[in-house]
Coordinates of C-alpha atoms in Angstrom, one line a residue:
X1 CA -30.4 -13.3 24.5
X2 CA -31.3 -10.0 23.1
X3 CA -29.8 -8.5 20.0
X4 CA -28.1 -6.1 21.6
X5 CA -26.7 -8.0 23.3
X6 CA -25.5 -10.6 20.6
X7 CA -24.2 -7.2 18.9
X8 CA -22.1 -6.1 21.9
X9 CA -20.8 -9.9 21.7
X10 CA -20.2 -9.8 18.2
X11 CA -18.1 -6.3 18.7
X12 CA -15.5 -7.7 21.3
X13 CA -15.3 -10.9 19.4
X14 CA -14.3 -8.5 16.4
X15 CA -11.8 -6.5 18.3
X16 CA -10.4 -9.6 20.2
X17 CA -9.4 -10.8 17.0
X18 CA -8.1 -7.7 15.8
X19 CA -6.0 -7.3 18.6
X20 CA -4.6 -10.7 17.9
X21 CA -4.4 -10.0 14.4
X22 CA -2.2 -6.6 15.4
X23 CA 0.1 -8.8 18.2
X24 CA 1.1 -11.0 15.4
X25 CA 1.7 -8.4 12.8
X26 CA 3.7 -6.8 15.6
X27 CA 5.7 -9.7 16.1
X28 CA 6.2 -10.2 12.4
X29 CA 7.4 -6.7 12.2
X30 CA 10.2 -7.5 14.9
X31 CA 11.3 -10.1 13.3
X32 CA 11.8 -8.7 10.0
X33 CA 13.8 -5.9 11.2
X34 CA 16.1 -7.6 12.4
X35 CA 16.7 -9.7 9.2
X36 CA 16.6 -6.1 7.9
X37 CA 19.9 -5.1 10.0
X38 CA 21.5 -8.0 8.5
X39 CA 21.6 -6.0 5.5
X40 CA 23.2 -3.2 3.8
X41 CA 21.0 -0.1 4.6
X42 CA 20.3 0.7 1.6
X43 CA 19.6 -2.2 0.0
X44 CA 17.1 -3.1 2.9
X45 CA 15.4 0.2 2.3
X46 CA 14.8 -1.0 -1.5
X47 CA 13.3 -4.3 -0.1
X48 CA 10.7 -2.2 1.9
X49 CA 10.0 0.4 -0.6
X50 CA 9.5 -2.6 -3.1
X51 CA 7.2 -4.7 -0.8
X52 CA 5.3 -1.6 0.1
X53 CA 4.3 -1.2 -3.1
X54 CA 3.4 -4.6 -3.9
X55 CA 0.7 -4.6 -0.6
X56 CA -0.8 -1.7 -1.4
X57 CA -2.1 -3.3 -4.5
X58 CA -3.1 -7.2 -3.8
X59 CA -3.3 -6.7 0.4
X60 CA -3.7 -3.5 1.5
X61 CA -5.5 -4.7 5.2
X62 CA -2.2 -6.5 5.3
X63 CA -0.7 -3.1 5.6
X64 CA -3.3 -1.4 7.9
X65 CA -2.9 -4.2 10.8
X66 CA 1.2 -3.5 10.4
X67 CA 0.0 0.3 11.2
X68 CA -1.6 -0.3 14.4
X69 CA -5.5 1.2 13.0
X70 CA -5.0 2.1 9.2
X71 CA -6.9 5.3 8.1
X72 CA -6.4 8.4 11.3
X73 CA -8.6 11.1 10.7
X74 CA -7.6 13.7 12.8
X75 CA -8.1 16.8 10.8
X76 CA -5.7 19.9 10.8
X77 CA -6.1 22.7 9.0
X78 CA -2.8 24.9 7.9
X79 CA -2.3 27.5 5.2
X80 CA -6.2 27.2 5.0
X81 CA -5.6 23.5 3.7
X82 CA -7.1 20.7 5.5
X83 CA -4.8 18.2 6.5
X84 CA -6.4 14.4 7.5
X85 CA -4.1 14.6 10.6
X86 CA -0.8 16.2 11.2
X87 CA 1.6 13.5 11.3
X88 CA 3.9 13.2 8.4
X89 CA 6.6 11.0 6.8
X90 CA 9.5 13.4 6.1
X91 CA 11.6 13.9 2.9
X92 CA 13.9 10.8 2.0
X93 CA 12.5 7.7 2.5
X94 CA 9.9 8.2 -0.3
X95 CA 12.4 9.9 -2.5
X96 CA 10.1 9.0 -5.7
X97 CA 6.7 8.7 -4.3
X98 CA 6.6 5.0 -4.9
X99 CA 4.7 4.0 -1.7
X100 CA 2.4 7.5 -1.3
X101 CA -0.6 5.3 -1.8
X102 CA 0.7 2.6 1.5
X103 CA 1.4 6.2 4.0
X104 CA -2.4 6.5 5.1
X105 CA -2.8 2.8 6.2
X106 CA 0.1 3.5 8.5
X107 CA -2.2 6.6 9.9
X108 CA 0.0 9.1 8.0
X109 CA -1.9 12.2 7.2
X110 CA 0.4 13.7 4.5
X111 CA 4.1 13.2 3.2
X112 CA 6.8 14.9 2.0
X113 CA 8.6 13.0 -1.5
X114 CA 11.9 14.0 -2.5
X115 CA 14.4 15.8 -3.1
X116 CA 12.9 15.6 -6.3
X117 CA 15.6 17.5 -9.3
X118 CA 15.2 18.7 -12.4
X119 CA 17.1 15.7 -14.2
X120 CA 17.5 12.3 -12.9
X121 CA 20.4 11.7 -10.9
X122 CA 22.3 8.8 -9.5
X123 CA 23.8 10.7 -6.2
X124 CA 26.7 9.5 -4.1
X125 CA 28.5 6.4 -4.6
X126 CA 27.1 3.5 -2.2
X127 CA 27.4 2.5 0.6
X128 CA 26.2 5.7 1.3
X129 CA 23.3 5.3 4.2
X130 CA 24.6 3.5 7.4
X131 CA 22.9 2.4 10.6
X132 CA 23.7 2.7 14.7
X133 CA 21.3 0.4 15.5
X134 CA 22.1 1.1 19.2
X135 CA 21.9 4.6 19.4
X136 CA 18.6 4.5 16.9
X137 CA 20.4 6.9 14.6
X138 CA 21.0 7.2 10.7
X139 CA 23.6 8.7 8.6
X140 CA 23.1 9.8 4.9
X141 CA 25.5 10.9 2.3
X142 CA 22.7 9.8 -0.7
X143 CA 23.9 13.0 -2.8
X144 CA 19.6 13.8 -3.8
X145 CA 19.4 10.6 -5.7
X146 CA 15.9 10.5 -7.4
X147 CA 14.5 9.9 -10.8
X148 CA 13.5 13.4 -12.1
X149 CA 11.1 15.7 -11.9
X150 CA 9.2 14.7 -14.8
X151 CA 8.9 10.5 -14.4
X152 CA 8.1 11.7 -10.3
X153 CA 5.5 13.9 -11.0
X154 CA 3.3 11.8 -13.2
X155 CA 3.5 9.6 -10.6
X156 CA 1.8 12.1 -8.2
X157 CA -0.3 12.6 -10.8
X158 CA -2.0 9.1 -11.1
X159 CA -1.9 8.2 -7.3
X160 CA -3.5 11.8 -6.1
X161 CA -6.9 10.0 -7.3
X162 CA -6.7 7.0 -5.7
X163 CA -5.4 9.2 -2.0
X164 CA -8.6 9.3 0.7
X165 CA -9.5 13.0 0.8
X166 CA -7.1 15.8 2.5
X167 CA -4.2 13.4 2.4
X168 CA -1.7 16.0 1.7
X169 CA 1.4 15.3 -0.4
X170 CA 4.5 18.1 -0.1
X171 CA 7.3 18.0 -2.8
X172 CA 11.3 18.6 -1.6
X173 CA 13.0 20.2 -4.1
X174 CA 17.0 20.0 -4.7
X175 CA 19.0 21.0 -7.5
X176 CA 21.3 19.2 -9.4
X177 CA 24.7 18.2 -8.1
X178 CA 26.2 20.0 -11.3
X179 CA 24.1 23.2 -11.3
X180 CA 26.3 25.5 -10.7
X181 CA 24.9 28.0 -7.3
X182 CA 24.6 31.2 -9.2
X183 CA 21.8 29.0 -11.5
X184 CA 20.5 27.1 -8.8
X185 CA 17.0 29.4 -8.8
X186 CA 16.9 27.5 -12.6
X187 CA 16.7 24.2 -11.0
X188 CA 13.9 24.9 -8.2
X189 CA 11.5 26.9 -10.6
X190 CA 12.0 24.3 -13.0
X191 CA 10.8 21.5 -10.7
X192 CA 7.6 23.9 -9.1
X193 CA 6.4 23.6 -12.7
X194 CA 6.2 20.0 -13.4
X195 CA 4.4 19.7 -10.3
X196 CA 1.9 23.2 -10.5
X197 CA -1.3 20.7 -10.8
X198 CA -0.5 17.9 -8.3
X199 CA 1.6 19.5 -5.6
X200 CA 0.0 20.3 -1.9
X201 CA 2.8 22.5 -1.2
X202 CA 6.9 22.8 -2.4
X203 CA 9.8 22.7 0.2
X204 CA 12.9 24.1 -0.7
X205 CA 15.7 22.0 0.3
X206 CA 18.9 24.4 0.7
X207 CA 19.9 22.8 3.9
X208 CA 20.9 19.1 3.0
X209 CA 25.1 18.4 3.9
X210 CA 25.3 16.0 1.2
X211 CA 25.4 18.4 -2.0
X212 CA 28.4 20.2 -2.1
X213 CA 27.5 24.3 -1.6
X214 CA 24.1 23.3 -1.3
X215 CA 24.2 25.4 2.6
X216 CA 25.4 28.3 1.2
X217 CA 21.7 29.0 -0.3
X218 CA 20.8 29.4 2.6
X219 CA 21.8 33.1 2.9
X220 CA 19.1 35.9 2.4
X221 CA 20.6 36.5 -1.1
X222 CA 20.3 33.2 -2.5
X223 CA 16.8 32.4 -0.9
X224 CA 15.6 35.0 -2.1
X225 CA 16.1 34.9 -5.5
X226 CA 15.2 31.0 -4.8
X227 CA 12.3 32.0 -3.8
X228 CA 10.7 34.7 -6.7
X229 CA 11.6 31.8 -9.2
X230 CA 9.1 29.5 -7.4
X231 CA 6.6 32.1 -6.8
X232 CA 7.1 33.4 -10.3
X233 CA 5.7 29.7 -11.7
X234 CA 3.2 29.7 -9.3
X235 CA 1.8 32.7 -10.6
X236 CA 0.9 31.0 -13.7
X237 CA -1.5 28.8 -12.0
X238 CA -5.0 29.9 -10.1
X239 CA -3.9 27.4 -7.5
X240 CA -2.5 28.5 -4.1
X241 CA 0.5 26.0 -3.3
X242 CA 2.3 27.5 -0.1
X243 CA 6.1 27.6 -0.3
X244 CA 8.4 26.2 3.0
X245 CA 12.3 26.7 3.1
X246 CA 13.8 23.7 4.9
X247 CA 16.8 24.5 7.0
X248 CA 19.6 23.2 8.9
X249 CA 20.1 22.8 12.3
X250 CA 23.4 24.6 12.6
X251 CA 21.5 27.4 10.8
X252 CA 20.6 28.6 14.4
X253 CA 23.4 27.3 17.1
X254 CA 24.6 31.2 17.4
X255 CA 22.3 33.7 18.6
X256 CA 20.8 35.9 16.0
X257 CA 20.4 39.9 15.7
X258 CA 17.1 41.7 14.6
X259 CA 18.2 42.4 11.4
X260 CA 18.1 38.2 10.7
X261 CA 14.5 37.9 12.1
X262 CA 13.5 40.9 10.3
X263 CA 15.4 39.6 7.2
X264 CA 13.8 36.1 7.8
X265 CA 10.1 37.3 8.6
X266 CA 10.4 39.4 5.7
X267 CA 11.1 36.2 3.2
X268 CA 8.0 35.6 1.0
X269 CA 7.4 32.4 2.3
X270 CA 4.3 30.6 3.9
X271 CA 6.7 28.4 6.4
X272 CA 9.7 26.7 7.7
X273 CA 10.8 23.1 7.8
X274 CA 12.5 22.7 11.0
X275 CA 15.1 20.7 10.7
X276 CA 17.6 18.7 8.2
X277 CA 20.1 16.5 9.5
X278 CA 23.0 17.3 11.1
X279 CA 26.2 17.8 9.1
X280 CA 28.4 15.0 10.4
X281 CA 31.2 12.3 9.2
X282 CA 31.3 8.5 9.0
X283 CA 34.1 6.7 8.4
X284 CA 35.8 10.0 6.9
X285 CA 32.8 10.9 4.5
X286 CA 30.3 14.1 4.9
X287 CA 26.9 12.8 6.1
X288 CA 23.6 13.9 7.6
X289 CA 23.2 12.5 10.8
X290 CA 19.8 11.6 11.9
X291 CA 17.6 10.3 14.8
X292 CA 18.3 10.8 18.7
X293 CA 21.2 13.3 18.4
X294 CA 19.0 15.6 16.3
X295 CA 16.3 15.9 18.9
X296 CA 17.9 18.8 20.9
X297 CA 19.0 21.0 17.9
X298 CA 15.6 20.2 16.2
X299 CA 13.8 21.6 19.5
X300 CA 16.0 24.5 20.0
X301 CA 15.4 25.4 16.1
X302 CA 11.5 25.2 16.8
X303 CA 11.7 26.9 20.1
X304 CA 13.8 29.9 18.9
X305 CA 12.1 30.2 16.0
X306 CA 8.6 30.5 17.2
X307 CA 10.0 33.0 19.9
X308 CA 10.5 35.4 16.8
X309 CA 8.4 34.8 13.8
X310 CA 4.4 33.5 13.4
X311 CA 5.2 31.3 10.2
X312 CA 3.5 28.3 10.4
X313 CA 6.5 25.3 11.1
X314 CA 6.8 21.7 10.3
X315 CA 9.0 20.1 12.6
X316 CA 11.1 17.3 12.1
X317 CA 13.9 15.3 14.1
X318 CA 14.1 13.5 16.9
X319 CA 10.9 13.0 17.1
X320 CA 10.5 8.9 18.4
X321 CA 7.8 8.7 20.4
X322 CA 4.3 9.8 21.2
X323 CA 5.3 11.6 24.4
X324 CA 8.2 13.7 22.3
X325 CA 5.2 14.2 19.4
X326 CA 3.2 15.8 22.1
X327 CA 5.7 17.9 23.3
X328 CA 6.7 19.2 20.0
X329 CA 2.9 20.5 19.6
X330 CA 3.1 22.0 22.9
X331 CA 6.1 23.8 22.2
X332 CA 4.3 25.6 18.5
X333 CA 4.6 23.0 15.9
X334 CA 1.7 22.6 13.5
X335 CA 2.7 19.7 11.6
X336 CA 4.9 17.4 12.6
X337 CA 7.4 14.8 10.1
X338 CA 9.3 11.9 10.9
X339 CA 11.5 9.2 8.9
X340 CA 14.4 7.6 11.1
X341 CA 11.8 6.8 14.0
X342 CA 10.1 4.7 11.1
X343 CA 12.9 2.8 10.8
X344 CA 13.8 2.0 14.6
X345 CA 10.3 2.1 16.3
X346 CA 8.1 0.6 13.9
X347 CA 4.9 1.1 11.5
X348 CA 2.5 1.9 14.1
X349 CA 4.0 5.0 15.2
X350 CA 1.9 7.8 13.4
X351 CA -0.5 5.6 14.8
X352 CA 0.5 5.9 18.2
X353 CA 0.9 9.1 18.1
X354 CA -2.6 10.3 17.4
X355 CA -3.7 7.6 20.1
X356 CA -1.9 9.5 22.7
X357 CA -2.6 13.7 21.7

């Protein structure tokens, strides 16, 4: 028996085992989410962010067979930034950047932490993150609960080292529930600073249903002077961090004159985050309604938008598959972000999703 031979033996004996390795991982997974439905949303979501954080330490090929492959290097280059791939987890589910370092076993190529405020705050009283397990969907009313700029950033900080290289990490900034809106430009500018030297790039949130007059920021007015405040810290560094504006999906259900795309096209920003969640109510209280019922409004948003501006977009919503990923490229996105699919479909799906581009 040649050596070759004995090599090309070797190498399906390896994958054969891998592939068993990933079928029981796969099963493992299915059965802990459904202990995980047994719980209260939010408290399951602690359990995950906790053991996350645990793996990555003492097993991280533990978390790179629950991912399908690990490590996807499928480079894309925006704002002339390389990213390792284009698949993203979106803002929310890593609200603190406690599990950045676990995101690239699961063949993420950047994230998006946050809403990340100026001073730590508490948010909405809980229960406030419920489950329709049936219909795959979310709904929030978590009110930009996060530990502050200041404890969030060094966290960025000390885990940008130990991130393989081009792994892109995009910060979500809120204001404070009790920042009044005429100060809110305080509140962004403030956060941009803490994070000038770790940063990839900022989002402004001004779009999320859950902070009361937080949607009002989103006219010209508002963003604008939103936006200077940012820019005006970044000008203090030699770094070029690009700025998005994340907004809603309602933002574009009526048709829009050319003064709105000039006013738009003529923001100084370097993209759009396309979208939040839906403004919606359950069980009588103000939410953000995620998963399959944002898919339409989430296209229509990217559609519309790319039929009148040349911004680079991130788009985000709806997207649960590899087939509805694919589409969403096809239709203009350059990056793409996702966080209730996580949930419902599973670890492997930035995983997937490469396979199948």
């Amino acid at each position: 028996m040649t050596s070759a031979h004995l090599a090309s033996l070797s190498l399906k004996n390896f994958i054969g085992q891998e592939k068993e390795k990933a079928m029981k991982f796969g099963l493992m997974w299915r059965f802990l989410r459904q202990l995980a439905y047994l719980l209260e949303a939010e408290t399951a979501h602690k359990l995950s962010i906790g053991a996350l954080k645990t793996l990555v330490r003492i097993h991280p090929k533990c978390l790179r067979l629950l991912g399908g492959r690990g490590l996807e290097i499928q480079p894309k280059e925006v704002w002339g930034m390389k990213f390792l791939n284009p698949i993203g987890l979106a803002a929310g589910f890593d609200k603190n950047a406690e599990i950045v370092e676990a995101l690239p076993y699961f063949g993420f190529g950047f994230v998006e932490i946050g809403s990340v405020t100026p001073r730590p705050q508490f948010g909405n009283p809980r229960p406030r993150l419920f489950r329709d397990i049936k219909t795959e969907r979310l709904f929030n009313a978590m009110g930009f609960n996060n530990e502050g700029a200041k404890i969030i950033a060094e966290r960025v900080r000390r885990a940008k080292s130990r991130l393989p290289e081009y792994f892109r990490i995009g910060v979500n900034i809120g204001k404070n529930r009790d920042t009044a809106s005429i100060e809110a430009f305080k509140d962004y500018a403030e956060v941009a600073r803490e994070f000038l030297n770790c940063a990839d790039f900022f989002v402004l949130n001004v779009s999320s249903p859950n902070t009361p007059g937080l949607r009002e920021l989103q006219g010209f007015r508002d963003l604008s002077t939103i936006v200077d405040a940012v820019k005006a810290e970044l000008q203090k560094t030699d770094r070029s961090v690009p700025v998005l504006v994340k907004l809603s999906p309602e933002f574009f259900n009526s048709d829009r004159d050319d003064d709105f795309w000039r006013s738009l096209s003529a923001l100084p920003v370097e993209g759009l985050v396309l979208t939040n969640t839906l403004s919606s109510s359950w069980q009588g209280r103000v939410v953000g309604e995620s998963g399959s019922s944002l898919q339409l409004p989430s296209k229509r948003a990217l559609q519309v938008v790319k039929s009148n501006l040349q911004k680079p977009i991130i788009s985000v919503g709806g997207i649960q598959s590899p087939a509805e990923a694919k589409e969403r490229f096809e239709m203009g996105a350059d990056l793409l972000e996702f966080y209730t699919a996580w949930v419902y479909e599973g670890p492997s799906l930035a995983s997937d999703i490469l396979r199948n581009l």
